[in-house]
Short mmCIF file of C-alpha atoms in Angstrom, two decimals:
data_model
loop_
_atom_site.label_atom_id
_atom_site.label_comp_id
_atom_site.label_asym_id
_atom_site.label_seq_id
_atom_site.Cartn_x
_atom_site.Cartn_y
_atom_site.Cartn_z
CA MET P 11 278.42 -12.95 299.86
CA GLN P 12 277.16 -16.48 300.23
CA ARG P 13 280.18 -17.75 298.36
CA GLU P 14 282.58 -15.74 300.67
CA LYS P 15 280.85 -16.97 303.83
CA ASN P 16 281.24 -20.55 302.57
CA TYR P 17 284.73 -19.97 301.79
CA THR P 18 285.53 -18.68 305.22
CA GLU P 19 283.74 -21.54 306.85
CA ILE P 20 285.62 -24.13 304.81
CA ASN P 21 288.87 -22.21 305.63
CA MET P 22 288.09 -22.27 309.43
CA ALA P 23 287.15 -26.01 309.33
CA SER P 24 290.34 -27.04 307.62
CA CYS P 25 292.42 -24.93 310.00
CA SER P 26 290.76 -26.56 312.92
CA ARG P 27 291.10 -30.01 311.41
CA ALA P 28 294.94 -29.43 310.92
CA GLN P 29 295.20 -27.97 314.41
CA VAL P 30 293.36 -30.92 315.82
CA ILE P 31 295.54 -33.43 314.06
CA SER P 32 298.75 -31.77 314.98
CA LEU P 33 297.47 -31.51 318.66
CA TYR P 34 296.71 -35.24 318.57
CA ARG P 35 300.18 -36.08 317.19
CA MET P 36 302.01 -33.87 319.73
CA LEU P 37 300.00 -35.44 322.62
CA MET P 38 300.69 -38.99 321.56
CA LYS P 39 304.44 -38.13 321.15
CA GLU P 40 304.76 -36.60 324.56
CA SER P 41 302.68 -39.21 326.34
CA ASN P 42 304.96 -41.90 325.03
CA LYS P 43 307.87 -40.25 326.74
CA PHE P 44 306.57 -41.11 330.30
CA THR P 45 308.92 -43.43 332.05
CA SER P 46 306.24 -44.72 334.43
CA TYR P 47 304.30 -47.74 332.83
CA ASN P 48 301.09 -46.65 334.54
CA TYR P 49 301.09 -42.99 333.34
CA ARG P 50 302.22 -43.91 329.88
CA THR P 51 299.65 -46.49 329.11
CA TYR P 52 296.87 -44.52 330.70
CA THR P 53 297.71 -41.30 328.93
CA LEU P 54 298.01 -42.91 325.49
CA ARG P 55 294.75 -44.80 326.00
CA ARG P 56 292.86 -41.66 327.33
CA VAL P 57 294.13 -39.41 324.59
CA LYS P 58 293.10 -41.81 321.79
CA ASP P 59 289.66 -42.56 323.37
CA GLY P 60 289.15 -38.90 324.06
CA PHE P 61 289.82 -37.76 320.42
CA ARG P 62 287.67 -40.73 319.17
CA GLU P 63 284.71 -39.58 321.35
CA ASN P 64 284.82 -36.08 320.10
CA LEU P 65 285.27 -36.93 316.42
CA HIS P 66 281.86 -35.63 315.42
CA VAL P 67 281.78 -32.38 317.43
CA ASP P 68 280.66 -29.61 315.07
CA ASN P 69 280.02 -26.65 317.25
CA PRO P 70 283.08 -24.34 316.80
CA LYS P 71 282.85 -23.01 320.30
CA THR P 72 282.89 -26.54 321.88
CA LEU P 73 285.73 -27.30 319.47
CA ASP P 74 287.73 -24.25 320.75
CA ASN P 75 287.26 -25.22 324.30
CA LEU P 76 288.33 -28.76 323.67
CA ILE P 77 291.32 -27.55 321.71
CA ASN P 78 292.34 -25.20 324.63
CA GLN P 79 291.87 -27.82 327.22
CA ASP P 80 293.99 -30.16 325.17
CA ARG P 81 296.80 -27.53 324.88
CA GLU P 82 296.84 -27.30 328.60
CA ASN P 83 296.89 -31.02 328.89
CA LEU P 84 299.79 -31.08 326.70
CA ALA P 85 301.62 -28.63 328.90
CA VAL P 86 300.86 -30.82 331.92
CA ILE P 87 302.05 -33.98 330.09
CA LYS P 88 305.35 -32.25 329.18
CA ARG P 89 306.00 -31.13 332.85
CA GLN P 90 305.15 -34.52 334.32
CA VAL P 91 307.33 -36.24 331.79
CA SER P 92 310.25 -34.40 332.85
CA ILE P 93 309.56 -34.99 336.55
CA GLY P 94 309.16 -38.64 335.77
CA HIS P 95 312.66 -38.59 334.24
CA LEU P 96 314.09 -37.06 337.31
CA TYR P 97 312.64 -39.66 339.64
CA SER P 98 312.46 -42.73 337.51
CA ALA P 99 312.25 -46.15 339.12
CA GLN P 100 312.72 -49.91 338.08
CA ARG P 101 310.87 -51.21 335.09
CA ASN P 102 307.58 -52.87 335.56
CA VAL P 103 307.34 -56.67 335.23
CA VAL P 104 304.84 -56.38 332.27
CA GLU P 105 307.07 -54.03 330.15
CA LYS P 106 308.80 -56.04 327.49
CA GLU P 107 311.89 -54.05 327.15
CA PRO P 108 313.34 -50.80 328.54
CA HIS P 109 311.42 -47.83 327.45
CA LEU P 110 313.69 -44.92 326.32
CA MET E 12 308.25 -83.99 350.46
CA MET E 13 305.55 -86.76 350.50
CA ASN E 14 304.12 -87.92 347.17
CA GLY E 15 300.43 -87.84 346.52
CA THR E 16 299.71 -91.61 347.05
CA LEU E 17 301.55 -91.99 350.19
CA SER E 18 300.11 -89.09 351.82
CA ARG E 19 296.64 -90.20 350.82
CA LYS E 20 297.13 -93.59 352.29
CA LEU E 21 298.33 -91.87 355.46
CA LEU E 22 295.21 -89.71 355.48
CA GLY E 23 292.96 -92.47 354.78
CA SER E 24 294.30 -94.58 357.61
CA MET E 25 293.94 -91.60 359.86
CA CYS E 26 290.52 -90.83 359.28
CA GLY E 27 288.57 -91.15 362.50
CA ILE E 28 290.69 -93.17 364.71
CA SER E 29 294.21 -93.14 365.90
CA SER E 30 297.69 -92.06 366.34
CA ARG E 31 300.27 -91.96 363.63
CA ARG E 32 303.66 -90.44 364.45
CA LEU E 33 303.30 -87.50 362.04
CA SER E 34 299.91 -86.19 361.23
CA PHE E 35 299.90 -84.68 357.67
CA ALA E 36 297.69 -82.00 358.94
CA GLN E 37 300.33 -81.06 361.39
CA SER E 38 302.97 -80.99 358.76
CA ALA E 39 300.75 -78.98 356.42
CA VAL E 40 300.29 -76.42 359.20
CA ASN E 41 304.07 -76.38 359.66
CA ALA E 42 304.68 -75.84 356.03
CA VAL E 43 302.26 -72.91 355.92
CA GLN E 44 303.92 -71.48 359.04
CA LYS E 45 307.31 -71.62 357.35
CA GLN E 46 305.69 -69.91 354.35
CA LYS E 47 304.26 -67.24 356.76
CA GLU E 48 307.67 -66.33 357.96
CA LEU E 49 308.86 -66.08 354.34
CA ILE E 50 306.67 -63.23 353.34
CA LYS E 51 309.29 -60.88 354.66
CA SER E 52 309.38 -57.32 353.66
CA ARG E 53 312.42 -56.37 351.60
CA GLU E 54 313.30 -53.49 349.34
CA LEU E 55 313.45 -54.20 345.57
CA GLU E 56 316.99 -54.10 344.17
CA LYS E 57 318.12 -51.73 341.58
CA ASP E 58 317.70 -53.98 338.48
CA GLU E 59 314.87 -55.96 339.77
CA LEU E 60 311.52 -55.56 337.97
CA ARG E 61 308.80 -53.92 339.87
CA PRO E 62 305.69 -56.01 340.55
CA LEU E 63 302.41 -55.27 338.83
CA TYR E 64 300.14 -53.21 340.98
CA MET E 65 296.73 -54.71 341.36
CA ASP E 66 295.82 -53.49 344.82
CA PHE E 67 293.87 -50.46 343.96
CA GLN E 68 291.73 -50.60 347.13
CA ALA E 69 294.81 -50.12 349.39
CA THR E 70 295.84 -46.93 347.72
CA THR E 71 295.99 -45.53 344.10
CA PRO E 72 298.84 -44.03 342.14
CA MET E 73 298.51 -40.23 342.03
CA ASP E 74 297.25 -38.88 338.75
CA PRO E 75 299.84 -36.75 336.91
CA ARG E 76 297.36 -33.89 336.79
CA VAL E 77 296.92 -33.84 340.38
CA LEU E 78 300.58 -33.58 340.98
CA ASP E 79 300.79 -30.86 338.51
CA ALA E 80 298.15 -28.98 340.38
CA MET E 81 299.82 -29.43 343.70
CA LEU E 82 303.49 -28.51 342.75
CA PRO E 83 303.15 -24.71 342.54
CA TYR E 84 301.86 -24.69 346.13
CA GLN E 85 304.90 -26.74 347.19
CA VAL E 86 307.39 -24.46 345.52
CA ASN E 87 306.40 -20.91 345.16
CA TYR E 88 302.86 -20.34 346.49
CA TYR E 89 303.74 -21.56 350.03
CA GLY E 90 301.59 -19.03 352.05
CA ASN E 91 299.43 -20.00 355.03
CA PRO E 92 295.87 -19.79 353.78
CA HIS E 93 294.77 -18.15 357.07
CA SER E 94 297.10 -15.27 356.75
CA ARG E 95 294.85 -12.36 355.89
CA THR E 96 297.44 -9.52 355.39
CA HIS E 97 299.50 -10.41 352.32
CA ALA E 98 299.32 -11.91 348.93
CA TYR E 99 300.81 -15.24 349.94
CA GLY E 100 298.01 -15.79 352.34
CA TRP E 101 295.27 -14.63 349.79
CA GLU E 102 296.47 -16.87 346.90
CA SER E 103 296.56 -19.87 349.26
CA GLU E 104 293.14 -19.09 350.45
CA THR E 105 291.77 -18.79 346.96
CA ALA E 106 293.28 -22.13 346.16
CA MET E 107 291.77 -23.75 349.23
CA GLU E 108 288.24 -22.38 348.55
CA LYS E 109 288.56 -23.47 344.95
CA ALA E 110 289.50 -27.04 346.13
CA ARG E 111 286.58 -26.97 348.57
CA LYS E 112 284.13 -26.22 345.74
CA GLN E 113 285.68 -28.97 343.61
CA VAL E 114 285.26 -31.51 346.42
CA ALA E 115 281.55 -30.34 347.08
CA ASP E 116 280.65 -30.49 343.47
CA LEU E 117 281.65 -34.08 343.35
CA ILE E 118 279.21 -35.03 346.08
CA GLY E 119 276.53 -32.63 345.30
CA ALA E 120 276.97 -30.60 348.39
CA ASP E 121 277.49 -26.95 349.29
CA PRO E 122 281.07 -25.84 349.88
CA ARG E 123 280.37 -24.55 353.25
CA GLU E 124 279.57 -28.04 354.15
CA THR E 125 282.92 -29.56 353.50
CA VAL E 126 285.65 -29.70 356.06
CA PHE E 127 289.24 -30.69 355.20
CA THR E 128 290.71 -33.38 357.52
CA SER E 129 293.78 -35.61 357.37
CA GLY E 130 291.99 -38.54 355.92
CA ALA E 131 288.88 -40.68 356.10
CA THR E 132 289.89 -42.10 359.51
CA GLU E 133 289.92 -38.73 361.12
CA SER E 134 286.65 -37.84 359.49
CA GLN E 135 285.24 -41.04 360.87
CA GLN E 136 286.46 -39.99 364.27
CA TYR E 137 284.38 -36.81 364.00
CA CYS E 138 281.33 -38.71 362.98
CA VAL E 139 281.40 -41.64 365.31
CA ALA E 140 283.79 -41.26 368.11
CA ARG E 141 282.98 -37.65 368.87
CA PHE E 142 279.36 -37.66 368.05
CA TYR E 143 277.24 -35.25 369.94
CA LYS E 144 276.03 -37.05 373.04
CA ALA E 145 272.53 -36.12 374.09
CA LYS E 146 269.66 -38.10 375.35
CA LYS E 147 269.99 -40.57 372.54
CA THR E 148 272.87 -43.07 373.11
CA HIS E 149 272.17 -45.87 370.59
CA ILE E 150 274.21 -46.30 367.43
CA ILE E 151 273.88 -48.72 364.63
CA THR E 152 276.67 -49.95 362.38
CA THR E 153 277.31 -53.15 360.41
CA GLN E 154 279.75 -55.97 360.92
CA THR E 155 281.54 -55.23 357.67
CA GLU E 156 282.46 -51.69 358.39
CA HIS E 157 286.09 -50.39 358.31
CA LYS E 158 288.22 -51.09 361.25
CA CYS E 159 288.24 -47.40 362.28
CA VAL E 160 284.53 -47.26 362.68
CA LEU E 161 284.38 -50.60 364.60
CA ASP E 162 287.12 -49.44 366.81
CA SER E 163 285.49 -46.13 367.48
CA CYS E 164 282.22 -47.86 368.26
CA ARG E 165 284.03 -50.15 370.73
CA ILE E 166 285.43 -46.94 372.63
CA LEU E 167 281.93 -45.51 372.52
CA GLU E 168 280.54 -48.57 374.20
CA ALA E 169 283.05 -47.97 377.00
CA GLU E 170 281.84 -44.47 377.30
CA GLY E 171 278.29 -45.52 377.80
CA PHE E 172 276.84 -45.72 374.35
CA GLU E 173 274.97 -48.75 373.13
CA VAL E 174 276.05 -50.03 369.74
CA THR E 175 274.26 -52.52 367.55
CA TYR E 176 276.29 -54.27 364.87
CA LEU E 177 273.83 -55.25 362.20
CA PRO E 178 274.63 -58.64 360.47
CA VAL E 179 274.74 -58.69 356.72
CA LYS E 180 273.34 -61.24 354.32
CA ASN E 181 275.49 -63.71 352.41
CA ASN E 182 275.75 -61.41 349.54
CA GLY E 183 277.24 -58.61 351.76
CA LEU E 184 274.21 -56.30 351.75
CA ILE E 185 272.28 -55.34 354.76
CA ASP E 186 268.69 -56.24 355.33
CA LEU E 187 266.58 -52.93 355.18
CA LYS E 188 263.77 -54.49 357.28
CA GLN E 189 266.17 -55.48 359.99
CA LEU E 190 267.61 -52.11 360.04
CA GLN E 191 264.04 -50.63 360.29
CA GLU E 192 263.38 -52.88 363.20
CA THR E 193 266.64 -52.04 364.90
CA ILE E 194 266.11 -48.32 364.84
CA ARG E 195 264.78 -47.33 368.30
CA PRO E 196 263.52 -44.05 369.61
CA ASP E 197 266.90 -43.49 371.24
CA THR E 198 269.00 -44.20 368.16
CA SER E 199 271.17 -41.20 367.28
CA LEU E 200 273.33 -42.41 364.44
CA VAL E 201 273.46 -44.99 361.78
CA SER E 202 276.91 -45.60 360.07
CA ILE E 203 277.06 -47.66 357.01
CA MET E 204 279.76 -47.69 354.31
CA THR E 205 278.79 -47.07 350.72
CA VAL E 206 281.16 -49.55 348.95
CA ASN E 207 282.92 -52.19 351.02
CA ASN E 208 286.74 -52.15 350.62
CA GLU E 209 287.13 -55.85 350.75
CA ILE E 210 284.33 -57.41 348.86
CA GLY E 211 283.10 -54.40 346.74
CA VAL E 212 279.46 -54.51 347.47
CA LYS E 213 277.45 -51.37 347.20
CA GLN E 214 274.92 -50.83 349.95
CA PRO E 215 271.46 -49.43 349.18
CA ILE E 216 272.37 -46.02 350.61
CA LYS E 217 269.45 -44.08 349.07
CA GLU E 218 266.89 -46.32 350.77
CA ILE E 219 268.82 -46.33 354.03
CA GLY E 220 269.10 -42.40 353.95
CA HIS E 221 265.37 -42.10 353.40
CA LEU E 222 264.72 -44.46 356.15
CA CYS E 223 266.88 -42.67 358.51
CA ARG E 224 265.44 -39.31 357.63
CA SER E 225 261.95 -40.57 358.15
CA LYS E 226 262.93 -41.78 361.64
CA ASN E 227 264.91 -38.63 362.47
CA VAL E 228 268.20 -40.52 362.90
CA PHE E 229 271.52 -39.14 361.56
CA PHE E 230 273.15 -41.07 358.81
CA HIS E 231 276.85 -41.36 358.25
CA THR E 232 278.39 -43.15 355.38
CA ASP E 233 282.05 -43.89 354.86
CA ALA E 234 282.36 -43.08 351.09
CA ALA E 235 286.25 -43.45 350.84
CA GLN E 236 285.86 -46.18 348.34
CA ALA E 237 282.89 -44.96 346.58
CA VAL E 238 283.74 -41.27 345.91
CA GLY E 239 284.80 -40.70 342.25
CA LYS E 240 283.82 -44.15 341.32
CA ILE E 241 280.00 -44.06 341.42
CA PRO E 242 277.79 -41.01 341.22
CA ILE E 243 277.13 -39.53 344.54
CA ASN E 244 274.61 -36.88 345.63
CA VAL E 245 274.23 -36.32 349.30
CA ASN E 246 270.90 -34.60 348.91
CA ASP E 247 269.36 -37.39 346.88
CA TRP E 248 270.77 -39.95 349.25
CA LYS E 249 269.78 -37.91 352.40
CA VAL E 250 273.14 -38.45 353.94
CA ASP E 251 274.15 -36.25 356.80
CA LEU E 252 277.80 -37.01 357.32
CA MET E 253 280.24 -38.49 354.80
CA SER E 254 283.96 -39.41 354.91
CA ILE E 255 286.13 -38.91 351.98
CA SER E 256 289.72 -40.02 351.52
CA GLY E 257 292.19 -38.38 349.07
CA HIS E 258 294.43 -41.25 348.24
CA LYS E 259 291.51 -43.54 347.14
CA ILE E 260 290.77 -41.36 344.14
CA SER E 261 294.45 -40.86 342.78
CA GLY E 262 294.92 -37.92 345.16
CA PRO E 263 297.63 -37.24 347.69
CA LYS E 264 297.93 -39.24 350.86
CA GLY E 265 297.32 -37.55 354.22
CA VAL E 266 294.20 -35.52 353.24
CA GLY E 267 290.53 -36.23 353.28
CA ALA E 268 287.31 -34.36 353.73
CA LEU E 269 284.25 -34.61 355.86
CA TYR E 270 280.82 -33.56 354.66
CA VAL E 271 278.67 -32.20 357.49
CA ARG E 272 275.09 -31.27 356.54
CA ARG E 273 273.97 -27.71 357.49
CA ARG E 274 270.30 -28.17 356.90
CA PRO E 275 269.11 -29.77 359.13
CA ARG E 276 272.18 -29.01 361.25
CA VAL E 277 274.37 -31.77 362.39
CA ARG E 278 276.28 -31.06 365.54
CA ILE E 279 279.62 -32.58 366.11
CA GLU E 280 282.34 -31.97 368.64
CA PRO E 281 285.77 -30.63 367.32
CA LEU E 282 288.69 -33.18 367.74
CA GLN E 283 291.21 -30.48 367.44
CA ASN E 284 290.85 -27.12 369.15
CA GLY E 285 292.64 -23.97 368.54
CA GLY E 286 292.32 -21.05 366.12
CA GLY E 287 288.87 -21.99 364.87
CA GLN E 288 289.67 -22.76 361.32
CA GLU E 289 287.30 -24.88 359.36
CA ARG E 290 284.17 -23.63 360.93
CA GLY E 291 285.73 -24.39 364.40
CA LEU E 292 285.40 -28.08 363.76
CA ARG E 293 289.07 -28.59 362.86
CA SER E 294 291.60 -26.09 363.97
CA GLY E 295 295.00 -26.09 362.54
CA THR E 296 296.59 -24.81 359.27
CA VAL E 297 294.99 -26.37 356.30
CA PRO E 298 297.66 -28.02 354.06
CA THR E 299 297.20 -26.00 350.87
CA PRO E 300 299.15 -28.29 348.59
CA LEU E 301 297.28 -31.36 349.87
CA VAL E 302 293.81 -29.86 349.66
CA VAL E 303 294.55 -28.52 346.15
CA GLY E 304 295.44 -32.10 345.22
CA LEU E 305 292.41 -33.31 346.69
CA GLY E 306 290.32 -30.79 344.80
CA ALA E 307 292.10 -31.58 341.59
CA ALA E 308 291.53 -35.29 342.18
CA CYS E 309 287.85 -34.74 342.81
CA GLU E 310 287.39 -32.67 339.69
CA ILE E 311 289.31 -35.16 337.56
CA ALA E 312 287.26 -37.96 339.08
CA GLN E 313 284.11 -36.30 338.25
CA GLN E 314 285.08 -35.79 334.61
CA GLU E 315 286.33 -39.18 334.14
CA LEU E 316 283.73 -41.11 336.17
CA GLU E 317 281.93 -42.64 333.32
CA TYR E 318 284.85 -43.52 331.31
CA ASP E 319 286.77 -45.02 334.20
CA HIS E 320 283.67 -47.11 335.19
CA LYS E 321 283.42 -48.46 331.66
CA CYS E 322 287.06 -49.36 331.42
CA VAL E 323 287.10 -51.00 334.98
CA THR E 324 283.95 -53.00 334.24
CA VAL E 325 285.44 -54.52 331.11
CA LEU E 326 288.66 -55.37 332.75
CA ALA E 327 286.94 -56.83 335.82
CA ASN E 328 284.69 -59.06 333.78
CA ARG E 329 287.74 -60.21 331.70
CA LEU E 330 289.63 -61.12 334.83
CA VAL E 331 286.84 -63.03 336.48
CA GLN E 332 285.76 -64.92 333.41
CA LYS E 333 289.22 -65.91 332.53
CA ILE E 334 289.94 -67.26 336.03
CA VAL E 335 286.61 -68.87 336.51
CA SER E 336 286.85 -70.70 333.07
CA GLU E 337 290.23 -72.19 333.75
CA ILE E 338 290.10 -72.94 337.60
CA PRO E 339 287.19 -74.92 339.02
CA ASP E 340 285.85 -74.33 342.36
CA VAL E 341 286.48 -70.56 342.55
CA VAL E 342 283.93 -68.45 344.36
CA LYS E 343 283.37 -64.64 344.02
CA ASN E 344 282.35 -63.13 347.38
CA GLY E 345 279.76 -60.58 347.58
CA ASP E 346 276.57 -59.79 345.54
CA PRO E 347 277.17 -60.11 341.84
CA ASP E 348 274.89 -57.08 340.90
CA GLN E 349 275.13 -54.52 343.77
CA ARG E 350 278.73 -53.94 343.56
CA TYR E 351 281.60 -51.75 342.31
CA PRO E 352 283.30 -53.84 339.57
CA GLY E 353 286.67 -52.88 340.42
CA LYS E 354 286.96 -54.65 343.63
CA ILE E 355 286.92 -58.38 343.20
CA ARG E 356 287.56 -60.93 345.92
CA LEU E 357 288.01 -64.51 344.85
CA SER E 358 288.09 -67.46 347.22
CA ASN E 359 290.00 -70.29 345.74
CA CYS E 360 289.05 -73.41 347.50
CA LEU E 361 292.59 -74.55 348.06
CA PHE E 362 292.06 -76.53 351.13
CA PHE E 363 294.82 -75.93 353.57
CA LEU E 364 296.58 -73.62 351.05
CA LYS E 365 296.33 -70.33 352.71
CA TRP E 366 296.36 -67.12 350.80
CA GLU E 367 300.00 -66.53 351.83
CA SER E 368 301.10 -69.40 349.64
CA LEU E 369 299.30 -68.01 346.72
CA LEU E 370 300.51 -64.48 347.31
CA MET E 371 303.98 -65.55 347.83
CA ALA E 372 303.83 -67.65 344.50
CA LEU E 373 302.41 -64.60 342.84
CA LYS E 374 305.38 -62.49 343.78
CA ASP E 375 305.34 -60.57 340.53
CA VAL E 376 301.80 -59.16 341.20
CA ALA E 377 301.02 -56.84 344.09
CA LEU E 378 297.98 -58.30 345.58
CA SER E 379 296.48 -58.53 349.08
CA SER E 380 294.21 -60.64 351.02
CA GLY E 381 292.46 -58.11 353.05
CA SER E 382 292.38 -54.48 353.98
CA ALA E 383 295.85 -52.89 354.45
CA CYS E 384 294.90 -51.79 357.95
CA THR E 385 294.28 -55.28 359.15
CA SER E 386 297.12 -56.97 357.15
CA ALA E 387 299.30 -57.16 360.33
CA SER E 388 297.07 -59.90 361.64
CA LEU E 389 297.09 -63.30 359.94
CA GLU E 390 293.56 -64.08 360.74
CA PRO E 391 291.18 -64.20 357.91
CA SER E 392 289.22 -61.15 357.25
CA TYR E 393 286.29 -60.35 359.47
CA VAL E 394 284.24 -59.24 356.60
CA LEU E 395 284.36 -62.72 355.15
CA ARG E 396 283.38 -64.09 358.32
CA ALA E 397 280.48 -61.71 358.50
CA ILE E 398 279.17 -62.70 355.13
CA GLY E 399 279.10 -66.28 356.34
CA ALA E 400 281.94 -67.65 354.35
CA ASP E 401 283.31 -71.09 355.50
CA GLU E 402 286.50 -71.22 357.39
CA ASP E 403 288.51 -72.66 354.43
CA LEU E 404 287.02 -70.13 351.98
CA ALA E 405 287.95 -67.23 354.38
CA HIS E 406 291.52 -68.61 354.67
CA SER E 407 292.05 -69.00 350.95
CA SER E 408 290.70 -65.80 349.52
CA ILE E 409 292.57 -62.98 347.78
CA ARG E 410 291.51 -59.52 346.68
CA PHE E 411 292.05 -58.05 343.23
CA GLY E 412 291.83 -54.31 342.81
CA ILE E 413 291.41 -52.71 339.36
CA GLY E 414 291.61 -48.96 338.97
CA ARG E 415 291.92 -46.14 336.37
CA PHE E 416 295.60 -47.10 335.60
CA THR E 417 295.02 -50.93 334.96
CA THR E 418 295.57 -52.08 331.44
CA GLU E 419 294.49 -55.24 329.56
CA GLU E 420 298.10 -56.57 329.68
CA ASP E 421 298.15 -56.21 333.51
CA VAL E 422 294.91 -58.28 333.71
CA ASP E 423 296.11 -60.93 331.38
CA TYR E 424 299.44 -61.20 333.08
CA THR E 425 297.67 -61.53 336.50
CA VAL E 426 295.35 -64.15 335.24
CA GLU E 427 297.95 -66.18 333.51
CA LYS E 428 300.19 -66.22 336.60
CA CYS E 429 297.30 -66.93 338.86
CA ILE E 430 296.00 -69.88 336.91
CA GLN E 431 299.49 -71.27 336.64
CA GLN E 432 300.26 -70.98 340.33
CA VAL E 433 297.02 -72.27 341.50
CA LYS E 434 297.19 -75.36 339.26
CA ARG E 435 300.71 -75.95 340.47
CA LEU E 436 299.86 -75.60 344.15
CA ARG E 437 296.77 -77.75 343.69
CA GLU E 438 298.77 -80.51 342.16
CA MET E 439 301.10 -80.44 345.07
CA SER E 440 298.18 -80.76 347.59
CA PRO E 441 297.08 -84.26 348.48
CA LEU E 442 293.88 -82.86 349.82
CA TRP E 443 292.98 -81.80 346.34
CA GLU E 444 293.35 -85.17 345.07
CA MET E 445 290.95 -86.32 347.78
CA VAL E 446 288.53 -83.71 346.81
CA GLN E 447 288.62 -84.83 343.24
CA GLU E 448 287.92 -88.43 344.31
CA GLY E 449 284.83 -87.17 345.93
CA ILE E 450 285.84 -87.24 349.62
CA ASP E 451 284.08 -84.63 351.56
CA LEU E 452 286.87 -82.89 353.56
CA LYS E 453 284.47 -81.68 356.23
CA SER E 454 283.73 -85.31 357.27
CA ILE E 455 287.41 -85.97 358.03
CA LYS E 456 288.15 -86.08 361.73
CA TRP E 457 291.71 -84.91 362.22
CA THR E 458 293.56 -86.41 365.12
CA GLN E 459 295.68 -84.26 367.41
CA HIS E 460 299.32 -85.10 368.19
#
C-alpha cells in the first residue's frame, strides 16, 4: 500500500514536472514571436523570472493553479502576438536586427 | 561659429562694463531660439527606427493582458451596462462590477466607493472644483500639484473660496508642521498628490491623512502616478477622495476612477447630470471596454507590484549611477529617499544650454523635460521653481521615466547617448570652459544690446 502510494506520488510529480517544462518552453517560444520590442522583452523576462520564483513550490494544489494560470497566459500571448503582427510598426532603435 | 578662446576673450572683456557689437549671450540666446523652432513635430517615416521610450510618466504602453481583456467587449459583448432587460446589458454590467471590484481591491476600498470617470483630471474636478460649498471656504494645496488641481483652485478663488498654496522644502516634501499651522477652523479640503509626476517624490500621505482626520478636514490625494506602483490603502491613510488614472498603470486612455469615501460620508456635486448612473455622481453610459481595461490593469498592477518595483529600482539606480559617474555637476532633483524610483529628474548644469538642445541631440530617445500638459509652454517647470532650483538648473533639467517595460539595454543605450551628447555640447560651450577655470558665472554682469 505504502509502495503504491509512493509510486503514484512519484508518477504525479514527474507528470507535473514534464508539464511544467513543456509549458515553459511553449511560453518562451510564443513570447519570442511578439513584434513589439517592449512586449517581447517584458514577456520573456517575466516568464523566466516567474518560473524561477516558483521553482520550489511543493503543494500540488498551488502547482495546479499556477499551471492553469500559465495555460491562460499562453492563450493570451498567442492572441496578442497575432494582433501585433496585424498592426506592426517600425523597429525600435535598440533592436539590433529585424525580428522575424 | 566662434572658437573657445576667442569667445572667452570676448566674454572676459565684456564682464562688467561696456558695449561690444555682438554680445555672446545674445548670440547664445539666438542659437537656442533657433533650436527651439527646430523641435518640430513630424511623423516617423516608414523605415525610420522608432525612438526608445523613456517617458513613462507621460503615459505607459498598454499591457497585452489588458488589451486581451478589453477586446471581447469591443467586438461581441457590446451591450450598454445600464440596460436591464436583456443579456447584452447583463453581461456588460457584470463586467463593469467586476472591474469596479478590481479597482477597489487595489486601493483597499469598498467597490461601492468607486466611481468611474474619464480620467484623473475629471476626478480632480469633482474633488476640487465642485467641492461641496458650505460654511467652510478654505482650501489648502501645494505649489507642486498637477496643473488641473492648480487651475481648479484658481477658478475656486474667483468663486469666493480662499486657497493656500503650501510651499515645499528643497527636497520636494511638504512640512507637516506648516500644514498643521495652516489648517484653520474654516478649512474644508486639503489636496496633496501622492507621488509627484515631475520629480518623483512621495509625500507622507499617512501622516497628512491622520492630521486631516484629527482636524475634521477632508483629504484628497491625486494618486495617478502612485496607484499600482506603491501599496495604497485608503483606510490606513485616512484618505477621503482619491483620483486614479488608467493610462498611467498600463491601462487604456480615457478612463479613470474616483474614490469617494462613504463612512464618514463625503459629499460632492455631480459634474454631469442625467440618468443617475454611478450613484448619481456621474451620469452617462459607463464605457464597458475601457473600465474592463482599467480593472484588468489594476489587478495586474496589484499582482506585479513587488516585481515591478524591484526591477524599476535596479534600473533607476543603474541609470543614475552611470550618468553621475561620467558627467560631473549633475544634480538629481527631489528627496533621495522618499521617492518612487522610476521617476528621475536630472539637472545637468549646462549653463545656457537649455533642455531643448539636449533633447534634440537625444533624438533617438523619447524624453521630456516636464509634464506633458505643460509642455506647450517653454518656461521651465513650476515644480522645479517651487523646490527652489536655480534658474539655470531649472532650464537645463530633463526627466527620465522608467516603467514596467524598460529593459537594461534601454537604460544603457540612453545613458551612453546622454553622456556622449552632454560631453559634446559642453565642449562646444565657452561658458563650460569658464566654469572649469573657476569663474563663477553668477558674478558676471551681462550687458544689454
